[in-house]
Coordinates of C-alpha atoms and ligand atoms in Angstrom, one line a residue:
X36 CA -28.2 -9.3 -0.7
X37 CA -30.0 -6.3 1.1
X38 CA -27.3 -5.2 4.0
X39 CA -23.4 -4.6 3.2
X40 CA -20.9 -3.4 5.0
X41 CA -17.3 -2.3 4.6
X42 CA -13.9 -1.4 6.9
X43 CA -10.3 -0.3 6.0
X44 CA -7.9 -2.5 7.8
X45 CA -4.2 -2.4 8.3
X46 CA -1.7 0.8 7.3
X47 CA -3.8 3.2 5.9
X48 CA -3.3 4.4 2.5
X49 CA -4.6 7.4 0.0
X50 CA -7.3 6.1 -2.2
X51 CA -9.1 4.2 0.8
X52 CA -11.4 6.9 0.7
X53 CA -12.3 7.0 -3.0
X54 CA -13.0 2.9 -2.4
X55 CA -15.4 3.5 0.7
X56 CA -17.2 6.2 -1.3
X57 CA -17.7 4.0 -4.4
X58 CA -19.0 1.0 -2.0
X59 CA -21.2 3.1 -0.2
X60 CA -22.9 5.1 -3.3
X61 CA -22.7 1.6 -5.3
X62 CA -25.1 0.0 -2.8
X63 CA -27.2 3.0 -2.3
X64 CA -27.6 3.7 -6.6
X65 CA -28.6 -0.4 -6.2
X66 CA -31.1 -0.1 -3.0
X67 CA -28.9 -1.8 -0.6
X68 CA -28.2 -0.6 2.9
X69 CA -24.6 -0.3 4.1
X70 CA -22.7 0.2 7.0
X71 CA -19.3 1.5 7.9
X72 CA -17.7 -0.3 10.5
X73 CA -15.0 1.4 12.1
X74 CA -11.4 0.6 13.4
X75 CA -11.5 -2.4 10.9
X76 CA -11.5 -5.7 12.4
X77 CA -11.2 -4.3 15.7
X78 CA -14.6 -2.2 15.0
X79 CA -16.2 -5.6 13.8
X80 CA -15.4 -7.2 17.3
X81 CA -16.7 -4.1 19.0
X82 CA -20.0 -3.6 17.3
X83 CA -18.8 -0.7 16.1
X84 CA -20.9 0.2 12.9
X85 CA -22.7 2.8 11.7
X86 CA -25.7 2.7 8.7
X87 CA -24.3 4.9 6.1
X88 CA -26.1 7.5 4.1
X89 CA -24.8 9.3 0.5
X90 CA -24.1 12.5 2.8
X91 CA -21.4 10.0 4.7
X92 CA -19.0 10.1 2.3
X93 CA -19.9 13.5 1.0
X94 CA -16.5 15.3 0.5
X95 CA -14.1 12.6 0.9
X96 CA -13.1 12.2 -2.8
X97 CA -9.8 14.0 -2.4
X98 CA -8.6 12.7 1.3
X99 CA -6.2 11.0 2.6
X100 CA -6.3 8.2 5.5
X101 CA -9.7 6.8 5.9
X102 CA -12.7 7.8 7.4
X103 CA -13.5 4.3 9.1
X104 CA -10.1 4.6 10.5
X105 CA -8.4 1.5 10.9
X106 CA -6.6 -0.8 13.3
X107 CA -4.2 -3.7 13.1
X108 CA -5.6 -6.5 15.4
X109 CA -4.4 -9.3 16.8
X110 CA -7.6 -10.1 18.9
X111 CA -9.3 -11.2 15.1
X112 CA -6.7 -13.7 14.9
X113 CA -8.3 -15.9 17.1
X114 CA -11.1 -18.3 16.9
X115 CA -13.3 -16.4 20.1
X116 CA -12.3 -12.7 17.5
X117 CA -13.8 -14.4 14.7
X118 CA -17.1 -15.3 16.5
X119 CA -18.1 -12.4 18.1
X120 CA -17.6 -10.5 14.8
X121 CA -19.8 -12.9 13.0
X122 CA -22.4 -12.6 15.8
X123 CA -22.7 -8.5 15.5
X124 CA -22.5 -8.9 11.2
X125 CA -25.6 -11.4 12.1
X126 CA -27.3 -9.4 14.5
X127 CA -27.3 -6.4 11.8
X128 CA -28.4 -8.8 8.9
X129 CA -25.7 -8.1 7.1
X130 CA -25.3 -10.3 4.7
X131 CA -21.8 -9.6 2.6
X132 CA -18.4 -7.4 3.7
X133 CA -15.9 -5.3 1.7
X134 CA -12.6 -5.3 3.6
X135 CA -9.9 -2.8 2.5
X136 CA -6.3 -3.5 3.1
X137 CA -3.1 -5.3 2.9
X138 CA -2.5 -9.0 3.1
X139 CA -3.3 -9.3 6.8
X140 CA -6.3 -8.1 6.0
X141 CA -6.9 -10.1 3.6
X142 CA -5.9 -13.5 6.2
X143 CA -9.3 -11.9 8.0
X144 CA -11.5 -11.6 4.9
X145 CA -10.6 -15.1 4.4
X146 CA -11.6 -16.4 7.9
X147 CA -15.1 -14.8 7.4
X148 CA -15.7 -16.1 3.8
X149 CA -14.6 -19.4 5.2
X150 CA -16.8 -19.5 8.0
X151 CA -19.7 -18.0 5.9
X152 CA -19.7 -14.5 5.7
X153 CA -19.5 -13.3 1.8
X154 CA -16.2 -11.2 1.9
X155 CA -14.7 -9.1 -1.2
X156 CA -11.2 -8.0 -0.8
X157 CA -9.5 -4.8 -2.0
X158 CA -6.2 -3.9 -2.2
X159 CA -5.3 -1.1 0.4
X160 CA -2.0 -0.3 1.3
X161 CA 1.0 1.8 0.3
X162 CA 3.7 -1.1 -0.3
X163 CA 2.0 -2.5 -3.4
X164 CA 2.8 -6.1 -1.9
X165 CA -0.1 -7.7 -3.1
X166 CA -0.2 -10.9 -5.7
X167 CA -2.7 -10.8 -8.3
X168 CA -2.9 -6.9 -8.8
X169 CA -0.2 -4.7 -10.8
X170 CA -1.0 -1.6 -8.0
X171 CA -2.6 -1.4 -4.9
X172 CA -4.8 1.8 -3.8
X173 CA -2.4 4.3 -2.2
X174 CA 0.6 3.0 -4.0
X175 CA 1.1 5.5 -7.0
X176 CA 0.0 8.9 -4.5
X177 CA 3.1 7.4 -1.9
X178 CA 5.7 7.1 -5.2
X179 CA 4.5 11.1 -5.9
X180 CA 5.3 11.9 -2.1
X181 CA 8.5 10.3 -2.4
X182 CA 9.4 11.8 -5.7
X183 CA 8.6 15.2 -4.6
X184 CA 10.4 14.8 -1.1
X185 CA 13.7 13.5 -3.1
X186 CA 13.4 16.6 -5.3
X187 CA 13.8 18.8 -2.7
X188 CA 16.8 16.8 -1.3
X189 CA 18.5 16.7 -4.5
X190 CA 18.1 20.5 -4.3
X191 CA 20.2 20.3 -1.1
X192 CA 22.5 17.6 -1.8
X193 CA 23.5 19.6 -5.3
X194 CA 24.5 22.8 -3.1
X195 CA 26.3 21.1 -0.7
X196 CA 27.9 18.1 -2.9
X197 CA 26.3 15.4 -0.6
X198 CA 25.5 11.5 -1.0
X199 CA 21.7 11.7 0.6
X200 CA 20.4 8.0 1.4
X201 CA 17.3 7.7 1.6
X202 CA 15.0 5.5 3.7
X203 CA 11.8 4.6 1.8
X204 CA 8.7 2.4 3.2
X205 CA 8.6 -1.0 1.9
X206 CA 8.9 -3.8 5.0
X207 CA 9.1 -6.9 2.3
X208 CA 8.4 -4.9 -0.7
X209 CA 10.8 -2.3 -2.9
X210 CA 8.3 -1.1 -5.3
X211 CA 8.1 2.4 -3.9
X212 CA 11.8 2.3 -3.9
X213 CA 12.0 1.3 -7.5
X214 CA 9.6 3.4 -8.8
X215 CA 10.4 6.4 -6.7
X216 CA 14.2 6.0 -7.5
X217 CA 13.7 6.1 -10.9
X218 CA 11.1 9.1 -10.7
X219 CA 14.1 10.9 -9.4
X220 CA 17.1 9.6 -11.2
X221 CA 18.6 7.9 -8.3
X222 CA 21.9 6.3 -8.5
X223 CA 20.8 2.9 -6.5
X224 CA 18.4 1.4 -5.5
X225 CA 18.1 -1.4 -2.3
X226 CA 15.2 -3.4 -2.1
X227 CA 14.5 -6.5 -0.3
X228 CA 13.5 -8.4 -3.7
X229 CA 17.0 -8.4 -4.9
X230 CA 20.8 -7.9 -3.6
X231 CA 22.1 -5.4 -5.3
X232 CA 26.0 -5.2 -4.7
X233 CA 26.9 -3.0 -2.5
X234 CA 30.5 -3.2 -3.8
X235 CA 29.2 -2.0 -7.4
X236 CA 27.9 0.9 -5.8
X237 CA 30.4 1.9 -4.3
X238 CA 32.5 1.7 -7.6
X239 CA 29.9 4.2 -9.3
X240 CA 30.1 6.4 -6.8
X241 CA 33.7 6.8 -6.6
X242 CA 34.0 6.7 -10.3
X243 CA 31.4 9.6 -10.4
X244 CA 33.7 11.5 -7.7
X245 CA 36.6 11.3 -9.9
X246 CA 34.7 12.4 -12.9
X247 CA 33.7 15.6 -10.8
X248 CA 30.1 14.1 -9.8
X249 CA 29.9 15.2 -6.0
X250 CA 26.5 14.7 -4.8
X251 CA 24.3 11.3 -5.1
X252 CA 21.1 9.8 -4.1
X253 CA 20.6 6.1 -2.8
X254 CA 17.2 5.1 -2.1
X255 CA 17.0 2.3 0.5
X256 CA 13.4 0.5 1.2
X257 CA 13.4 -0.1 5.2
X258 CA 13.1 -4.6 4.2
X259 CA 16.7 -4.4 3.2
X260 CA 18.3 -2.3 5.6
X261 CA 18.3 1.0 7.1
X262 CA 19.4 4.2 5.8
X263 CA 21.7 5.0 8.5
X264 CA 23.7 1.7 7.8
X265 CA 24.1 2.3 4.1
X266 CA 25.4 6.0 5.4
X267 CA 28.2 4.4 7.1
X268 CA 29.6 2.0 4.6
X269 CA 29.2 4.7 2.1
X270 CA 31.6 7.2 4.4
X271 CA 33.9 4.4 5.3
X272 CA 34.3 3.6 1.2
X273 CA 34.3 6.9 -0.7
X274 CA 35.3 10.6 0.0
X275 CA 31.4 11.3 -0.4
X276 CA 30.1 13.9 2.7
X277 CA 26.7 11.6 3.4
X278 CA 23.4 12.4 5.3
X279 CA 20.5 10.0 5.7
X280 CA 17.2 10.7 5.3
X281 CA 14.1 8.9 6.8
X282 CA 10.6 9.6 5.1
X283 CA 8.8 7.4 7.4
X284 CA 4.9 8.4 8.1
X285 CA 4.4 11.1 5.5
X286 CA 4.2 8.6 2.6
X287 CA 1.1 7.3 3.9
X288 CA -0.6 10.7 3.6
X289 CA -1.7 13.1 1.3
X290 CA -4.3 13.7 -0.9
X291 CA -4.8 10.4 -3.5
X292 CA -3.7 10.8 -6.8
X293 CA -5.9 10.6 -9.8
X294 CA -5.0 6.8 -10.3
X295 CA -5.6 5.9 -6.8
X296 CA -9.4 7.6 -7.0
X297 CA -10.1 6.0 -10.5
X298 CA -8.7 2.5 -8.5
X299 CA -10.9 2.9 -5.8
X300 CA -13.8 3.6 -7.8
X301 CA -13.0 1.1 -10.2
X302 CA -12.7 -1.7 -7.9
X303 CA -15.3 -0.4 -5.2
X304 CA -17.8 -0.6 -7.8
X305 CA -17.0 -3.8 -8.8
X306 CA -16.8 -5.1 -5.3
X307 CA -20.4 -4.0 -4.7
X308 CA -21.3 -6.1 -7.9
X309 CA -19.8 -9.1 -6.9
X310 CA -21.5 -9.2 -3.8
X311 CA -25.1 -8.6 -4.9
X312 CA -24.1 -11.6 -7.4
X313 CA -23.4 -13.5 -4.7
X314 CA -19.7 -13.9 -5.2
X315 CA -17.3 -14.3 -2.1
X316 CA -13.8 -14.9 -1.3
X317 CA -12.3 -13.0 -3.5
X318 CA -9.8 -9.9 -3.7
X319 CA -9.9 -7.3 -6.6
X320 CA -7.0 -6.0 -8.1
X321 CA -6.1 -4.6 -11.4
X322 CA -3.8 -6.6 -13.9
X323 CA -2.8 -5.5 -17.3
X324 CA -5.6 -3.0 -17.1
X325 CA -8.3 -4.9 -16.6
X326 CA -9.8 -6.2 -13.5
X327 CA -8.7 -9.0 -11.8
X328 CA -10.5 -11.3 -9.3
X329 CA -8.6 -13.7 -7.4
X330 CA -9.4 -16.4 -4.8
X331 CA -7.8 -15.0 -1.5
X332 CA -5.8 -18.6 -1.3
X333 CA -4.2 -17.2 -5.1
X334 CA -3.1 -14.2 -3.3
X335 CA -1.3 -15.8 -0.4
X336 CA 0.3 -18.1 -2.4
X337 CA 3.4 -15.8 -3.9
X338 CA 4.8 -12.6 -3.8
X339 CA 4.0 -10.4 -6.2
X340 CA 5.8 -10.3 -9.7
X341 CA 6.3 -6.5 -10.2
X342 CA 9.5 -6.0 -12.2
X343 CA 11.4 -4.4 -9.6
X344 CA 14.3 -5.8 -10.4
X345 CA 14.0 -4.3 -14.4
X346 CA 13.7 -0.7 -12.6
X347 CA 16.0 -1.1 -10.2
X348 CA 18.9 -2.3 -13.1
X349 CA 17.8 0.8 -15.6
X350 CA 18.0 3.3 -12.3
X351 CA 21.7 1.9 -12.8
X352 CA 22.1 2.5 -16.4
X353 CA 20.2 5.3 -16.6
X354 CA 22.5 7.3 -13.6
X355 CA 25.7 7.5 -15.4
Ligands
F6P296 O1 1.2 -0.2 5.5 C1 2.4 -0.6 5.1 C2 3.4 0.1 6.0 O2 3.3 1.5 5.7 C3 4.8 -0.4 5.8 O3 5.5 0.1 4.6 C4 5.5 0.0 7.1 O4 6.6 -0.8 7.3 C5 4.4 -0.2 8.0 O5 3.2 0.0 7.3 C6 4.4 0.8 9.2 O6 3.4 0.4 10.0 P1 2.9 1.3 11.3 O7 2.2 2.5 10.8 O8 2.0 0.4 12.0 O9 4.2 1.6 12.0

């Protein structure tokens, strides 16, 4: 192995940096050569690389987003995609890929392993949706946006004796919710995992009016619903004053957390190593904290098993 290369694909999350970095200075400590390829698989179709030196991710330690930028393509779906990336990764020599991103991603890094290309996945993306790792890079510095976003609401939901519902990311996935809501002492939480009763909810919360409680917050992850419908029911049930909420974006940003740098380090590292071993097809995660290496077909197989569910029942007993 003499020439690697690496792209972030998919929703972009904090700690995608801190993975580039440690792939890049990896294969430069070992004598490699690496590229960045930019736009993800969209950059790979386009030719779009770039030979990286140590001064290239200089600096990037502590930000957000990702310097390759990145890209959700449809045009790497298909056969004709596939081919004319392969031809550019062989007119470059290069001989193995790190691919950063979610399961879609993941679909690609599996198309090139199986057509030849040596392909490491590693989990990048904010939803922490991926099987075979307990967190994905981005996921802890998105619960810390969260947390400090619902503080400040509480703040204003207090003062003017509010229910505030509010709309998390999560499209199949409610472990920001989860942890978030319980980071914040949240009353309920809706996630797509599991049906919480709406009618329970709506018991608490009245039971909390009559005991004097007048403000509340419901976190919502945007799988199960949005925030504006759980606003309605809520007004149409109780005497709770309600406004809704919508975090969208600005939990993708933002500089990564300590975890999410040791993650991306951690598992950037390893990626590196794998490859000069000549290992391929498989995606990185961390389980039980220790390393885990997966074959990408493991990965699609089931959803995660993050006890969402365990969170989401304390947040219950724990808002009385
Ligand atoms: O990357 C995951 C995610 O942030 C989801 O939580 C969200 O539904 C989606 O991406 C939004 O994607 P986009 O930025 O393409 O609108």
């Amino acid at each position: 192995m003499k020439r690697i290369a690496v792209l972030t694909s998919g929703g972009d999350s904090p700690g995608m940096n801190p993975a580039i970095r440690a792939v890049v200075k990896k294969a430069i400590y070992h004598g490699l050569e690496v590229y960045g390829v930019y736009r993800g698989y969209e950059g790979l179709m386009d030719g779009d690389f770039r030979r990286f030196e140590l001064k290239d991710v200089g600096n990037i330690i502590h930000r957000g987003g990702t310097i390759l930028r990145s890209s959700r393509s449809e045009r790497f779906k298909t056969e004709e995609g596939q081919k004319v990336a392969i031809d550019h990764l062989q007119k470059y020599n290069i001989d193995g890929l790190v691919v950063i991103g979610g399961d879609g991603s993941y679909r690609g890094a599996n198309a090139l392993h199986r057509k030849g290309v040596k392909t490491i996945g590693l989990p990048g993306t904010i939803d922490n949706d991926i099987n075979g790792t307990d967190f994905t890079l981005g996921f802890s510095t998105a619960v810390n946006t969260v947390m400090e976003a619902v503080d400040k609401i509480r703040d204003t939901a207090t003062s003017h004796e509010r229910a505030f519902i509010i709309e998390v990311m999560g499209r199949d996935a409610g472990d920001i919710a989860a942890w978030a809501g319980l980071a914040t002492g949240a009353e309920s939480i809706f996630v797509p995992e599991n049906i919480t009763a709406k009618d329970k909810m709506i018991d608490r919360l009245n039971k909390g009016y009559e005991r004097g409680k007048k403000h509340s917050i419901i976190l919502v992850a945007e799988g199960i619903g949005t925030a504006e419908e759980f606003a309605s029911y809520i007004k149409e049930k109780t005497n709770y004053d309600t406004r809704v909420s919508v975090l969208g974006h600005v939990q993708r940003g933002g500089s990564p957390v300590a975890f999410d740098r040791i993650l991306g380090a951690t598992l950037g590292g390893k990626a590196v190593e794998l490859l000069m071993e000549g290992v391929s097809g498989k995606a990185l995660g961390l389980e039980k904290n220790e390393i885990s290496i997966y074959d990408y077909e493991y990965v699609f197989k089931e959803k995660p098993k993050h006890p969402i569910q365990v969170l989401c029942n304390l947040a219950i007993e724990l808002s009385i």
